[in-house]
PDB file of N, CA, C and O and ligand atoms in Angstrom:
ATOM      1  N   MET A   1      68.469 -65.460 111.129  1.00  0.00           N
ATOM      2  CA  MET A   1      66.966 -64.769 111.591  1.00  0.00           C
ATOM      3  C   MET A   1      66.830 -65.265 112.915  1.00  0.00           C
ATOM      4  O   MET A   1      66.996 -66.559 113.238  1.00  0.00           O
ATOM      5  N   LYS A   2      66.050 -64.348 113.560  1.00  0.00           N
ATOM      6  CA  LYS A   2      65.407 -64.772 114.891  1.00  0.00           C
ATOM      7  C   LYS A   2      63.961 -64.310 115.111  1.00  0.00           C
ATOM      8  O   LYS A   2      63.529 -63.162 114.720  1.00  0.00           O
ATOM      9  N   LEU A   3      63.061 -65.291 115.339  1.00  0.00           N
ATOM     10  CA  LEU A   3      61.661 -65.116 115.504  1.00  0.00           C
ATOM     11  C   LEU A   3      61.135 -64.752 117.052  1.00  0.00           C
ATOM     12  O   LEU A   3      61.397 -65.756 117.684  1.00  0.00           O
ATOM     13  N   TYR A   4      60.655 -63.761 117.331  1.00  0.00           N
ATOM     14  CA  TYR A   4      60.212 -63.402 118.678  1.00  0.00           C
ATOM     15  C   TYR A   4      58.765 -63.895 118.803  1.00  0.00           C
ATOM     16  O   TYR A   4      57.904 -63.195 117.800  1.00  0.00           O
ATOM     17  N   VAL A   5      58.403 -64.841 119.384  1.00  0.00           N
ATOM     18  CA  VAL A   5      56.909 -65.172 119.228  1.00  0.00           C
ATOM     19  C   VAL A   5      56.696 -65.817 120.985  1.00  0.00           C
ATOM     20  O   VAL A   5      57.046 -66.074 121.636  1.00  0.00           O
ATOM     21  N   LEU A   6      55.106 -65.621 121.038  1.00  0.00           N
ATOM     22  CA  LEU A   6      54.549 -66.420 122.035  1.00  0.00           C
ATOM     23  C   LEU A   6      53.762 -67.402 121.514  1.00  0.00           C
ATOM     24  O   LEU A   6      52.517 -67.267 121.105  1.00  0.00           O
ATOM     25  N   PRO A   7      54.088 -68.788 121.369  1.00  0.00           N
ATOM     26  CA  PRO A   7      53.644 -69.895 120.619  1.00  0.00           C
ATOM     27  C   PRO A   7      51.935 -69.949 120.964  1.00  0.00           C
ATOM     28  O   PRO A   7      51.417 -70.369 120.152  1.00  0.00           O
ATOM     29  N   PRO A   8      51.339 -69.854 122.092  1.00  0.00           N
ATOM     30  CA  PRO A   8      49.935 -70.211 122.090  1.00  0.00           C
ATOM     31  C   PRO A   8      49.149 -69.045 121.459  1.00  0.00           C
ATOM     32  O   PRO A   8      48.027 -69.291 121.225  1.00  0.00           O
ATOM     33  N   SER A   9      49.876 -67.895 121.144  1.00  0.00           N
ATOM     34  CA  SER A   9      48.980 -66.943 120.197  1.00  0.00           C
ATOM     35  C   SER A   9      48.798 -67.303 119.073  1.00  0.00           C
ATOM     36  O   SER A   9      49.588 -68.136 118.179  1.00  0.00           O
ATOM     37  N   PRO A  10      47.656 -67.321 118.212  1.00  0.00           N
ATOM     38  CA  PRO A  10      47.035 -67.662 117.129  1.00  0.00           C
ATOM     39  C   PRO A  10      47.961 -66.857 115.955  1.00  0.00           C
ATOM     40  O   PRO A  10      48.490 -67.407 114.868  1.00  0.00           O
ATOM     41  N   ARG A  11      48.424 -65.559 116.232  1.00  0.00           N
ATOM     42  CA  ARG A  11      49.294 -64.824 115.368  1.00  0.00           C
ATOM     43  C   ARG A  11      50.689 -65.470 115.475  1.00  0.00           C
ATOM     44  O   ARG A  11      51.270 -65.542 114.273  1.00  0.00           O
ATOM     45  N   ALA A  12      50.998 -65.804 116.471  1.00  0.00           N
ATOM     46  CA  ALA A  12      52.487 -66.581 116.606  1.00  0.00           C
ATOM     47  C   ALA A  12      52.187 -67.921 115.780  1.00  0.00           C
ATOM     48  O   ALA A  12      53.239 -68.304 115.154  1.00  0.00           O
ATOM     49  N   LEU A  13      51.238 -68.649 115.943  1.00  0.00           N
ATOM     50  CA  LEU A  13      51.359 -70.055 115.346  1.00  0.00           C
ATOM     51  C   LEU A  13      51.292 -69.994 113.833  1.00  0.00           C
ATOM     52  O   LEU A  13      51.838 -70.688 113.116  1.00  0.00           O
ATOM     53  N   LYS A  14      50.519 -68.737 113.308  1.00  0.00           N
ATOM     54  CA  LYS A  14      50.276 -68.693 111.740  1.00  0.00           C
ATOM     55  C   LYS A  14      51.844 -68.433 111.158  1.00  0.00           C
ATOM     56  O   LYS A  14      52.207 -68.821 110.026  1.00  0.00           O
ATOM     57  N   VAL A  15      52.552 -67.464 112.104  1.00  0.00           N
ATOM     58  CA  VAL A  15      53.980 -67.163 111.417  1.00  0.00           C
ATOM     59  C   VAL A  15      54.925 -68.378 111.616  1.00  0.00           C
ATOM     60  O   VAL A  15      55.822 -68.553 110.712  1.00  0.00           O
ATOM     61  N   ILE A  16      54.732 -69.084 112.854  1.00  0.00           N
ATOM     62  CA  ILE A  16      55.559 -70.254 112.911  1.00  0.00           C
ATOM     63  C   ILE A  16      55.180 -71.297 111.823  1.00  0.00           C
ATOM     64  O   ILE A  16      56.221 -71.924 111.254  1.00  0.00           O
ATOM     65  N   ALA A  17      53.972 -71.418 111.372  1.00  0.00           N
ATOM     66  CA  ALA A  17      53.528 -72.342 110.444  1.00  0.00           C
ATOM     67  C   ALA A  17      54.057 -72.067 109.122  1.00  0.00           C
ATOM     68  O   ALA A  17      54.499 -72.793 108.215  1.00  0.00           O
ATOM     69  N   LEU A  18      54.017 -70.562 108.895  1.00  0.00           N
ATOM     70  CA  LEU A  18      54.775 -70.175 107.533  1.00  0.00           C
ATOM     71  C   LEU A  18      56.343 -70.387 107.476  1.00  0.00           C
ATOM     72  O   LEU A  18      56.782 -70.709 106.413  1.00  0.00           O
ATOM     73  N   LYS A  19      56.831 -70.168 108.630  1.00  0.00           N
ATOM     74  CA  LYS A  19      58.205 -70.285 108.702  1.00  0.00           C
ATOM     75  C   LYS A  19      58.529 -72.088 108.387  1.00  0.00           C
ATOM     76  O   LYS A  19      59.506 -71.962 107.677  1.00  0.00           O
ATOM     77  N   ASN A  20      57.989 -72.574 108.987  1.00  0.00           N
ATOM     78  CA  ASN A  20      58.300 -74.143 108.766  1.00  0.00           C
ATOM     79  C   ASN A  20      57.937 -74.492 107.364  1.00  0.00           C
ATOM     80  O   ASN A  20      58.579 -75.137 106.671  1.00  0.00           O
ATOM     81  N   HIS A  21      56.641 -73.857 106.787  1.00  0.00           N
ATOM     82  CA  HIS A  21      56.279 -74.264 105.461  1.00  0.00           C
ATOM     83  C   HIS A  21      57.457 -73.643 104.179  1.00  0.00           C
ATOM     84  O   HIS A  21      57.644 -74.524 103.468  1.00  0.00           O
ATOM     85  N   LEU A  22      58.035 -72.596 104.662  1.00  0.00           N
ATOM     86  CA  LEU A  22      58.878 -72.048 103.575  1.00  0.00           C
ATOM     87  C   LEU A  22      60.278 -72.689 104.028  1.00  0.00           C
ATOM     88  O   LEU A  22      61.414 -72.439 103.310  1.00  0.00           O
ATOM     89  N   GLY A  23      60.450 -73.459 105.116  1.00  0.00           N
ATOM     90  CA  GLY A  23      61.852 -73.969 105.435  1.00  0.00           C
ATOM     91  C   GLY A  23      62.932 -73.094 105.963  1.00  0.00           C
ATOM     92  O   GLY A  23      63.949 -73.529 105.832  1.00  0.00           O
ATOM     93  N   LEU A  24      62.331 -72.016 106.572  1.00  0.00           N
ATOM     94  CA  LEU A  24      63.381 -71.143 106.955  1.00  0.00           C
ATOM     95  C   LEU A  24      64.065 -71.739 108.155  1.00  0.00           C
ATOM     96  O   LEU A  24      63.624 -72.067 109.120  1.00  0.00           O
ATOM     97  N   ASP A  25      65.406 -71.305 108.272  1.00  0.00           N
ATOM     98  CA  ASP A  25      66.320 -71.645 109.242  1.00  0.00           C
ATOM     99  C   ASP A  25      66.290 -70.424 110.144  1.00  0.00           C
ATOM    100  O   ASP A  25      66.867 -69.437 109.866  1.00  0.00           O
ATOM    101  N   CYS A  26      65.478 -70.499 111.364  1.00  0.00           N
ATOM    102  CA  CYS A  26      65.327 -69.385 112.107  1.00  0.00           C
ATOM    103  C   CYS A  26      65.073 -69.703 113.502  1.00  0.00           C
ATOM    104  O   CYS A  26      64.431 -70.614 114.089  1.00  0.00           O
ATOM    105  N   GLU A  27      66.045 -69.263 114.366  1.00  0.00           N
ATOM    106  CA  GLU A  27      65.824 -69.394 115.913  1.00  0.00           C
ATOM    107  C   GLU A  27      64.628 -68.632 116.350  1.00  0.00           C
ATOM    108  O   GLU A  27      64.296 -67.718 115.986  1.00  0.00           O
ATOM    109  N   MET A  28      64.190 -69.443 117.420  1.00  0.00           N
ATOM    110  CA  MET A  28      62.798 -68.811 117.954  1.00  0.00           C
ATOM    111  C   MET A  28      63.250 -68.223 119.581  1.00  0.00           C
ATOM    112  O   MET A  28      63.911 -68.892 120.213  1.00  0.00           O
ATOM    113  N   GLN A  29      62.651 -67.350 119.906  1.00  0.00           N
ATOM    114  CA  GLN A  29      62.696 -66.670 121.175  1.00  0.00           C
ATOM    115  C   GLN A  29      61.433 -66.464 121.742  1.00  0.00           C
ATOM    116  O   GLN A  29      60.462 -65.574 121.045  1.00  0.00           O
ATOM    117  N   VAL A  30      60.995 -67.080 122.816  1.00  0.00           N
ATOM    118  CA  VAL A  30      59.840 -66.990 123.414  1.00  0.00           C
ATOM    119  C   VAL A  30      59.624 -65.539 123.916  1.00  0.00           C
ATOM    120  O   VAL A  30      60.470 -65.033 124.769  1.00  0.00           O
ATOM    121  N   VAL A  31      58.540 -64.732 123.780  1.00  0.00           N
ATOM    122  CA  VAL A  31      58.258 -63.346 124.457  1.00  0.00           C
ATOM    123  C   VAL A  31      57.279 -63.602 125.483  1.00  0.00           C
ATOM    124  O   VAL A  31      56.014 -63.685 124.850  1.00  0.00           O
ATOM    125  N   ASP A  32      57.293 -63.706 126.583  1.00  0.00           N
ATOM    126  CA  ASP A  32      56.232 -63.926 127.642  1.00  0.00           C
ATOM    127  C   ASP A  32      55.607 -62.510 127.865  1.00  0.00           C
ATOM    128  O   ASP A  32      56.021 -61.557 128.669  1.00  0.00           O
ATOM    129  N   LEU A  33      54.391 -62.542 127.278  1.00  0.00           N
ATOM    130  CA  LEU A  33      53.776 -61.116 127.338  1.00  0.00           C
ATOM    131  C   LEU A  33      53.128 -61.127 128.945  1.00  0.00           C
ATOM    132  O   LEU A  33      52.982 -59.904 129.411  1.00  0.00           O
ATOM    133  N   GLY A  34      53.011 -62.115 129.634  1.00  0.00           N
ATOM    134  CA  GLY A  34      52.483 -62.031 130.896  1.00  0.00           C
ATOM    135  C   GLY A  34      53.402 -61.470 131.802  1.00  0.00           C
ATOM    136  O   GLY A  34      53.335 -60.997 132.915  1.00  0.00           O
ATOM    137  N   LYS A  35      54.705 -61.717 131.471  1.00  0.00           N
ATOM    138  CA  LYS A  35      55.807 -61.049 132.209  1.00  0.00           C
ATOM    139  C   LYS A  35      56.259 -59.839 131.708  1.00  0.00           C
ATOM    140  O   LYS A  35      57.387 -59.307 132.055  1.00  0.00           O
ATOM    141  N   ASP A  36      55.505 -59.115 130.731  1.00  0.00           N
ATOM    142  CA  ASP A  36      55.810 -57.875 130.018  1.00  0.00           C
ATOM    143  C   ASP A  36      57.017 -57.971 129.282  1.00  0.00           C
ATOM    144  O   ASP A  36      57.800 -56.814 129.322  1.00  0.00           O
ATOM    145  N   GLU A  37      57.553 -59.177 128.700  1.00  0.00           N
ATOM    146  CA  GLU A  37      58.850 -59.074 128.128  1.00  0.00           C
ATOM    147  C   GLU A  37      58.760 -58.210 126.822  1.00  0.00           C
ATOM    148  O   GLU A  37      59.919 -57.821 126.318  1.00  0.00           O
ATOM    149  N   HIS A  38      57.516 -57.871 126.451  1.00  0.00           N
ATOM    150  CA  HIS A  38      57.387 -57.252 125.083  1.00  0.00           C
ATOM    151  C   HIS A  38      57.581 -55.686 125.518  1.00  0.00           C
ATOM    152  O   HIS A  38      57.384 -54.870 124.528  1.00  0.00           O
ATOM    153  N   ARG A  39      57.806 -55.373 126.806  1.00  0.00           N
ATOM    154  CA  ARG A  39      57.744 -53.869 127.182  1.00  0.00           C
ATOM    155  C   ARG A  39      59.110 -53.519 127.522  1.00  0.00           C
ATOM    156  O   ARG A  39      59.574 -52.532 128.115  1.00  0.00           O
ATOM    157  N   THR A  40      60.235 -54.573 127.369  1.00  0.00           N
ATOM    158  CA  THR A  40      61.560 -54.231 127.741  1.00  0.00           C
ATOM    159  C   THR A  40      62.148 -53.258 126.688  1.00  0.00           C
ATOM    160  O   THR A  40      61.589 -53.207 125.531  1.00  0.00           O
ATOM    161  N   ALA A  41      63.271 -52.658 127.152  1.00  0.00           N
ATOM    162  CA  ALA A  41      63.956 -51.575 126.183  1.00  0.00           C
ATOM    163  C   ALA A  41      64.470 -52.436 125.177  1.00  0.00           C
ATOM    164  O   ALA A  41      64.500 -52.010 123.748  1.00  0.00           O
ATOM    165  N   GLU A  42      65.009 -53.641 125.213  1.00  0.00           N
ATOM    166  CA  GLU A  42      65.443 -54.590 124.174  1.00  0.00           C
ATOM    167  C   GLU A  42      64.464 -54.776 123.121  1.00  0.00           C
ATOM    168  O   GLU A  42      64.708 -54.833 121.772  1.00  0.00           O
ATOM    169  N   PHE A  43      63.256 -55.236 123.578  1.00  0.00           N
ATOM    170  CA  PHE A  43      62.253 -55.694 122.775  1.00  0.00           C
ATOM    171  C   PHE A  43      61.634 -54.436 122.013  1.00  0.00           C
ATOM    172  O   PHE A  43      61.265 -54.592 120.669  1.00  0.00           O
ATOM    173  N   THR A  44      61.564 -53.327 122.573  1.00  0.00           N
ATOM    174  CA  THR A  44      61.101 -52.031 122.195  1.00  0.00           C
ATOM    175  C   THR A  44      61.864 -51.586 121.089  1.00  0.00           C
ATOM    176  O   THR A  44      61.441 -51.034 120.203  1.00  0.00           O
ATOM    177  N   ALA A  45      63.134 -51.811 121.129  1.00  0.00           N
ATOM    178  CA  ALA A  45      64.092 -51.609 120.124  1.00  0.00           C
ATOM    179  C   ALA A  45      63.877 -52.260 118.749  1.00  0.00           C
ATOM    180  O   ALA A  45      64.070 -51.689 117.792  1.00  0.00           O
ATOM    181  N   LEU A  46      63.380 -53.448 118.702  1.00  0.00           N
ATOM    182  CA  LEU A  46      63.107 -54.266 117.665  1.00  0.00           C
ATOM    183  C   LEU A  46      61.660 -53.864 117.243  1.00  0.00           C
ATOM    184  O   LEU A  46      61.559 -53.930 116.185  1.00  0.00           O
ATOM    185  N   ASN A  47      60.842 -53.484 118.111  1.00  0.00           N
ATOM    186  CA  ASN A  47      59.364 -53.084 117.482  1.00  0.00           C
ATOM    187  C   ASN A  47      58.833 -52.126 118.644  1.00  0.00           C
ATOM    188  O   ASN A  47      58.243 -52.416 119.711  1.00  0.00           O
ATOM    189  N   PRO A  48      58.954 -50.938 118.194  1.00  0.00           N
ATOM    190  CA  PRO A  48      58.286 -49.729 118.996  1.00  0.00           C
ATOM    191  C   PRO A  48      57.085 -49.944 119.451  1.00  0.00           C
ATOM    192  O   PRO A  48      56.482 -49.711 120.295  1.00  0.00           O
ATOM    193  N   ASN A  49      56.168 -50.741 118.660  1.00  0.00           N
ATOM    194  CA  ASN A  49      54.760 -51.080 118.859  1.00  0.00           C
ATOM    195  C   ASN A  49      54.629 -51.840 120.192  1.00  0.00           C
ATOM    196  O   ASN A  49      53.469 -52.436 120.611  1.00  0.00           O
ATOM    197  N   GLN A  50      55.615 -52.790 120.406  1.00  0.00           N
ATOM    198  CA  GLN A  50      55.809 -53.707 121.707  1.00  0.00           C
ATOM    199  C   GLN A  50      54.775 -54.751 121.371  1.00  0.00           C
ATOM    200  O   GLN A  50      54.074 -55.026 122.418  1.00  0.00           O
ATOM    201  N   LYS A  51      54.692 -55.337 120.205  1.00  0.00           N
ATOM    202  CA  LYS A  51      53.923 -56.447 119.872  1.00  0.00           C
ATOM    203  C   LYS A  51      54.586 -57.443 119.226  1.00  0.00           C
ATOM    204  O   LYS A  51      55.676 -57.270 118.461  1.00  0.00           O
ATOM    205  N   MET A  52      54.245 -58.905 119.507  1.00  0.00           N
ATOM    206  CA  MET A  52      54.919 -59.873 118.928  1.00  0.00           C
ATOM    207  C   MET A  52      53.865 -60.422 117.894  1.00  0.00           C
ATOM    208  O   MET A  52      52.597 -60.282 117.937  1.00  0.00           O
ATOM    209  N   PRO A  53      54.160 -61.205 116.824  1.00  0.00           N
ATOM    210  CA  PRO A  53      55.440 -61.580 116.373  1.00  0.00           C
ATOM    211  C   PRO A  53      56.474 -60.454 115.710  1.00  0.00           C
ATOM    212  O   PRO A  53      55.980 -59.826 115.186  1.00  0.00           O
ATOM    213  N   VAL A  54      57.822 -60.684 115.967  1.00  0.00           N
ATOM    214  CA  VAL A  54      58.717 -59.775 115.524  1.00  0.00           C
ATOM    215  C   VAL A  54      59.873 -60.789 114.848  1.00  0.00           C
ATOM    216  O   VAL A  54      60.114 -61.773 115.255  1.00  0.00           O
ATOM    217  N   LEU A  55      60.207 -60.368 113.536  1.00  0.00           N
ATOM    218  CA  LEU A  55      61.289 -61.228 113.010  1.00  0.00           C
ATOM    219  C   LEU A  55      62.451 -60.185 112.972  1.00  0.00           C
ATOM    220  O   LEU A  55      62.352 -59.104 112.508  1.00  0.00           O
ATOM    221  N   VAL A  56      63.657 -60.822 113.299  1.00  0.00           N
ATOM    222  CA  VAL A  56      65.025 -60.007 113.141  1.00  0.00           C
ATOM    223  C   VAL A  56      65.894 -60.798 112.210  1.00  0.00           C
ATOM    224  O   VAL A  56      66.155 -62.068 112.246  1.00  0.00           O
ATOM    225  N   ASP A  57      66.156 -59.948 111.087  1.00  0.00           N
ATOM    226  CA  ASP A  57      67.116 -60.423 110.300  1.00  0.00           C
ATOM    227  C   ASP A  57      68.148 -59.508 109.978  1.00  0.00           C
ATOM    228  O   ASP A  57      68.086 -58.426 109.756  1.00  0.00           O
ATOM    229  N   GLU A  58      69.304 -60.013 110.200  1.00  0.00           N
ATOM    230  CA  GLU A  58      70.743 -59.197 110.004  1.00  0.00           C
ATOM    231  C   GLU A  58      70.607 -57.995 110.914  1.00  0.00           C
ATOM    232  O   GLU A  58      71.047 -56.973 110.416  1.00  0.00           O
ATOM    233  N   GLY A  59      70.207 -58.174 112.008  1.00  0.00           N
ATOM    234  CA  GLY A  59      70.111 -56.869 112.919  1.00  0.00           C
ATOM    235  C   GLY A  59      69.002 -56.081 112.739  1.00  0.00           C
ATOM    236  O   GLY A  59      68.691 -55.043 113.654  1.00  0.00           O
ATOM    237  N   PHE A  60      68.158 -56.193 111.814  1.00  0.00           N
ATOM    238  CA  PHE A  60      66.977 -55.263 111.468  1.00  0.00           C
ATOM    239  C   PHE A  60      65.799 -55.997 112.005  1.00  0.00           C
ATOM    240  O   PHE A  60      65.230 -57.142 111.708  1.00  0.00           O
ATOM    241  N   GLY A  61      64.799 -55.483 112.953  1.00  0.00           N
ATOM    242  CA  GLY A  61      63.720 -56.011 113.475  1.00  0.00           C
ATOM    243  C   GLY A  61      62.615 -55.532 112.642  1.00  0.00           C
ATOM    244  O   GLY A  61      62.494 -54.319 112.518  1.00  0.00           O
ATOM    245  N   VAL A  62      61.736 -56.250 112.301  1.00  0.00           N
ATOM    246  CA  VAL A  62      60.431 -55.895 111.508  1.00  0.00           C
ATOM    247  C   VAL A  62      59.178 -56.654 112.373  1.00  0.00           C
ATOM    248  O   VAL A  62      59.375 -57.727 112.661  1.00  0.00           O
ATOM    249  N   SER A  63      58.113 -56.038 112.576  1.00  0.00           N
ATOM    250  CA  SER A  63      56.848 -56.756 112.806  1.00  0.00           C
ATOM    251  C   SER A  63      56.524 -57.574 111.690  1.00  0.00           C
ATOM    252  O   SER A  63      56.811 -57.253 110.534  1.00  0.00           O
ATOM    253  N   VAL A  64      55.801 -58.609 111.953  1.00  0.00           N
ATOM    254  CA  VAL A  64      55.514 -59.480 110.870  1.00  0.00           C
ATOM    255  C   VAL A  64      54.400 -58.746 110.074  1.00  0.00           C
ATOM    256  O   VAL A  64      54.257 -59.265 108.767  1.00  0.00           O
ATOM    257  N   PHE A  65      53.521 -57.893 110.494  1.00  0.00           N
ATOM    258  CA  PHE A  65      52.638 -57.284 109.670  1.00  0.00           C
ATOM    259  C   PHE A  65      53.627 -56.493 108.445  1.00  0.00           C
ATOM    260  O   PHE A  65      53.010 -56.477 107.520  1.00  0.00           O
ATOM    261  N   PHE A  66      54.526 -55.942 109.098  1.00  0.00           N
ATOM    262  CA  PHE A  66      55.510 -55.020 108.088  1.00  0.00           C
ATOM    263  C   PHE A  66      55.937 -56.193 106.961  1.00  0.00           C
ATOM    264  O   PHE A  66      55.920 -55.710 105.750  1.00  0.00           O
ATOM    265  N   LEU A  67      56.336 -57.177 107.443  1.00  0.00           N
ATOM    266  CA  LEU A  67      57.012 -58.311 106.717  1.00  0.00           C
ATOM    267  C   LEU A  67      56.137 -58.627 105.503  1.00  0.00           C
ATOM    268  O   LEU A  67      56.390 -59.005 104.378  1.00  0.00           O
ATOM    269  N   LYS A  68      54.957 -58.845 106.051  1.00  0.00           N
ATOM    270  CA  LYS A  68      53.821 -59.388 105.053  1.00  0.00           C
ATOM    271  C   LYS A  68      53.677 -58.562 104.039  1.00  0.00           C
ATOM    272  O   LYS A  68      53.551 -58.823 102.834  1.00  0.00           O
ATOM    273  N   ASN A  69      53.598 -57.116 104.315  1.00  0.00           N
ATOM    274  CA  ASN A  69      53.316 -56.091 103.184  1.00  0.00           C
ATOM    275  C   ASN A  69      54.511 -55.882 102.553  1.00  0.00           C
ATOM    276  O   ASN A  69      54.368 -55.267 101.207  1.00  0.00           O
ATOM    277  N   HIS A  70      55.570 -56.030 103.078  1.00  0.00           N
ATOM    278  CA  HIS A  70      56.878 -55.455 102.187  1.00  0.00           C
ATOM    279  C   HIS A  70      57.804 -56.704 101.610  1.00  0.00           C
ATOM    280  O   HIS A  70      58.462 -56.303 100.806  1.00  0.00           O
ATOM    281  N   THR A  71      57.656 -57.687 102.026  1.00  0.00           N
ATOM    282  CA  THR A  71      58.768 -58.854 101.919  1.00  0.00           C
ATOM    283  C   THR A  71      57.924 -60.143 101.242  1.00  0.00           C
ATOM    284  O   THR A  71      58.270 -60.656 100.188  1.00  0.00           O
ATOM    285  N   LEU A  72      56.855 -60.483 101.959  1.00  0.00           N
ATOM    286  CA  LEU A  72      56.229 -61.843 101.583  1.00  0.00           C
ATOM    287  C   LEU A  72      55.211 -61.639 100.623  1.00  0.00           C
ATOM    288  O   LEU A  72      53.926 -62.116 100.884  1.00  0.00           O
ATOM    289  N   ARG A  73      55.318 -60.922  99.632  1.00  0.00           N
ATOM    290  CA  ARG A  73      54.228 -60.663  98.500  1.00  0.00           C
ATOM    291  C   ARG A  73      53.828 -61.869  97.968  1.00  0.00           C
ATOM    292  O   ARG A  73      52.788 -62.013  97.391  1.00  0.00           O
ATOM    293  N   ALA A  74      54.689 -63.027  98.128  1.00  0.00           N
ATOM    294  CA  ALA A  74      54.210 -64.278  97.467  1.00  0.00           C
ATOM    295  C   ALA A  74      53.261 -64.842  98.216  1.00  0.00           C
ATOM    296  O   ALA A  74      52.475 -65.786  97.591  1.00  0.00           O
ATOM    297  N   VAL A  75      52.853 -64.620  99.394  1.00  0.00           N
ATOM    298  CA  VAL A  75      51.899 -65.168 100.389  1.00  0.00           C
ATOM    299  C   VAL A  75      51.011 -64.019 101.003  1.00  0.00           C
ATOM    300  O   VAL A  75      50.877 -63.915 102.072  1.00  0.00           O
ATOM    301  N   PRO A  76      50.340 -63.292  99.935  1.00  0.00           N
ATOM    302  CA  PRO A  76      49.613 -62.131 100.431  1.00  0.00           C
ATOM    303  C   PRO A  76      48.409 -62.499 101.533  1.00  0.00           C
ATOM    304  O   PRO A  76      47.768 -61.552 101.905  1.00  0.00           O
ATOM    305  N   THR A  77      47.986 -63.728 101.361  1.00  0.00           N
ATOM    306  CA  THR A  77      46.816 -63.965 102.234  1.00  0.00           C
ATOM    307  C   THR A  77      47.161 -64.171 103.900  1.00  0.00           C
ATOM    308  O   THR A  77      46.145 -64.079 104.354  1.00  0.00           O
ATOM    309  N   ILE A  78      48.219 -63.940 104.005  1.00  0.00           N
ATOM    310  CA  ILE A  78      48.743 -64.122 105.525  1.00  0.00           C
ATOM    311  C   ILE A  78      48.161 -62.974 106.471  1.00  0.00           C
ATOM    312  O   ILE A  78      48.434 -61.990 106.207  1.00  0.00           O
ATOM    313  N   GLU A  79      47.447 -63.463 107.608  1.00  0.00           N
ATOM    314  CA  GLU A  79      46.951 -62.251 108.545  1.00  0.00           C
ATOM    315  C   GLU A  79      47.703 -62.575 109.711  1.00  0.00           C
ATOM    316  O   GLU A  79      47.813 -63.684 110.259  1.00  0.00           O
ATOM    317  N   THR A  80      48.147 -61.433 110.309  1.00  0.00           N
ATOM    318  CA  THR A  80      48.936 -61.598 111.707  1.00  0.00           C
ATOM    319  C   THR A  80      48.216 -60.776 112.652  1.00  0.00           C
ATOM    320  O   THR A  80      47.186 -60.180 112.517  1.00  0.00           O
TER     321      THR A  80
HETATM  322  N1  GSH B  20      49.888 -57.892 113.385  1.00  0.00           N
HETATM  323  C1  GSH B  20      50.287 -56.889 114.512  1.00  0.00           C
HETATM  324  C2  GSH B  20      49.481 -57.189 115.761  1.00  0.00           C
HETATM  325  C3  GSH B  20      50.238 -57.939 116.563  1.00  0.00           C
HETATM  326  C4  GSH B  20      49.634 -58.283 117.973  1.00  0.00           C
HETATM  327  O1  GSH B  20      48.504 -57.712 118.350  1.00  0.00           O
HETATM  328  N2  GSH B  20      50.151 -59.142 118.953  1.00  0.00           N
HETATM  329  C5  GSH B  20      49.811 -59.178 120.125  1.00  0.00           C
HETATM  330  C6  GSH B  20      49.697 -60.679 120.677  1.00  0.00           C
HETATM  331  S1  GSH B  20      48.566 -61.581 119.860  1.00  0.00           S
HETATM  332  C7  GSH B  20      50.745 -58.503 121.293  1.00  0.00           C
HETATM  333  O2  GSH B  20      51.780 -58.621 121.121  1.00  0.00           O
HETATM  334  N3  GSH B  20      50.094 -57.741 122.223  1.00  0.00           N
HETATM  335  C8  GSH B  20      50.883 -57.113 123.236  1.00  0.00           C
HETATM  336  C9  GSH B  20      50.242 -55.833 123.678  1.00  0.00           C
HETATM  337  O3  GSH B  20      49.283 -55.179 123.031  1.00  0.00           O
HETATM  338  O4  GSH B  20      50.561 -55.548 124.807  1.00  0.00           O
HETATM  339  C10 GSH B  20      51.557 -56.330 114.622  1.00  0.00           C
HETATM  340  O5  GSH B  20      52.415 -57.195 114.437  1.00  0.00           O
HETATM  341  O6  GSH B  20      51.939 -55.262 114.939  1.00  0.00           O
END
């Protein structure tokens, strides 16, 4: 798994905290919004909304908002 984040963002920090809490083995990739790295073709292919955080699992990219609603039902209070 690979997590695309910009750590100073509270949305990123919440997701990183959850990753650590769950003990997920996950590579992290910084997405520098100041350099428009979220607007590249590669990132847009992962999330057409061009927003981080994004989690990629087995080549499938999902926004963490999607993940919260569809995968992490065990932790329903997380806001991204
Ligand atoms: N939870 C939502 C929102 C995430 C969000 O708003 N991320 C902001 C940073 S905190 C972002 O990437 N903004 C870039 C932009 O809007 O250009 C999602 O995952 O789609």
